[in-house]
Short mmCIF file of C-alpha atoms in Angstrom, two decimals:
data_model
loop_
_atom_site.label_atom_id
_atom_site.label_comp_id
_atom_site.label_asym_id
_atom_site.label_seq_id
_atom_site.Cartn_x
_atom_site.Cartn_y
_atom_site.Cartn_z
CA MET A 1 100.18 138.20 88.87
CA THR A 2 98.75 134.72 88.24
CA THR A 3 99.22 131.70 90.45
CA SER A 4 99.03 128.08 89.45
CA SER A 5 97.18 125.58 91.62
CA ALA A 6 99.43 122.73 90.47
CA PRO A 7 102.60 122.15 92.48
CA PRO A 8 105.94 122.45 90.68
CA ALA A 9 107.00 119.40 88.67
CA ALA A 10 109.78 118.57 91.13
CA THR A 11 107.23 117.90 93.89
CA GLN A 12 104.91 115.79 91.74
CA PRO A 13 105.01 112.07 92.67
CA SER A 14 106.95 110.15 90.09
CA GLU A 15 105.41 107.15 88.39
CA ALA A 16 106.91 103.69 88.75
CA PRO A 17 109.60 103.05 86.15
CA ALA A 18 108.29 101.49 82.97
CA LEU A 19 109.05 97.82 82.54
CA PRO A 20 110.89 96.88 79.37
CA SER A 21 108.77 95.66 76.52
CA GLY A 22 109.72 93.34 73.74
CA PRO A 23 109.99 89.66 72.96
CA PHE A 24 111.10 88.74 76.50
CA ASP A 25 109.22 87.09 79.35
CA ALA A 26 107.56 89.42 81.81
CA PRO A 27 109.96 90.57 84.55
CA ILE A 28 109.67 89.15 88.05
CA ARG A 29 109.31 91.89 90.65
CA SER A 30 111.74 91.67 93.55
CA LYS A 31 108.84 91.96 96.03
CA ASP A 32 107.31 88.81 94.54
CA LEU A 33 110.62 86.95 94.59
CA LEU A 34 111.74 87.94 98.09
CA LYS A 35 108.30 88.13 99.73
CA ASP A 36 109.05 88.98 103.40
CA ARG A 37 112.58 87.56 103.33
CA ALA A 38 115.85 89.49 103.26
CA CYS A 39 117.59 86.72 101.28
CA VAL A 40 116.71 84.00 98.78
CA PHE A 41 119.02 81.33 97.42
CA ILE A 42 119.09 80.65 93.69
CA GLU A 43 120.58 77.52 92.09
CA HIS A 44 121.95 78.24 88.63
CA GLU A 45 123.89 75.68 86.59
CA GLY A 46 125.03 73.82 89.68
CA MET A 47 126.11 76.96 91.57
CA LEU A 48 124.31 78.45 94.56
CA TYR A 49 123.80 82.23 94.69
CA ALA A 50 122.34 84.44 97.41
CA LEU A 51 120.13 87.36 96.42
CA ARG A 52 119.92 89.79 99.32
CA THR A 53 118.22 93.10 99.87
CA THR A 54 120.00 95.87 101.77
CA ARG A 55 118.55 98.31 104.28
CA ALA A 56 118.82 100.93 101.54
CA GLY A 57 116.61 98.83 99.25
CA LYS A 58 119.38 97.71 96.88
CA LEU A 59 119.90 94.14 95.66
CA ILE A 60 123.15 92.18 96.03
CA LEU A 61 123.79 88.86 94.26
CA THR A 62 126.71 86.82 95.61
CA LYS A 63 128.13 83.33 95.02
#
């Protein structure tokens, strides 16, 4: 019987998701945009939007 010293793949830490590549500007990370705030306001074409983070770590964009 042989044993492997490496843990099973399911317990391996996953890498951060790859950012899209292509002819677009570099993405802005939510941490950089929100900093230590739970909400930021974004003006877009005369409308004001609120970008909020939830306790579960999700993002919500509302008018």
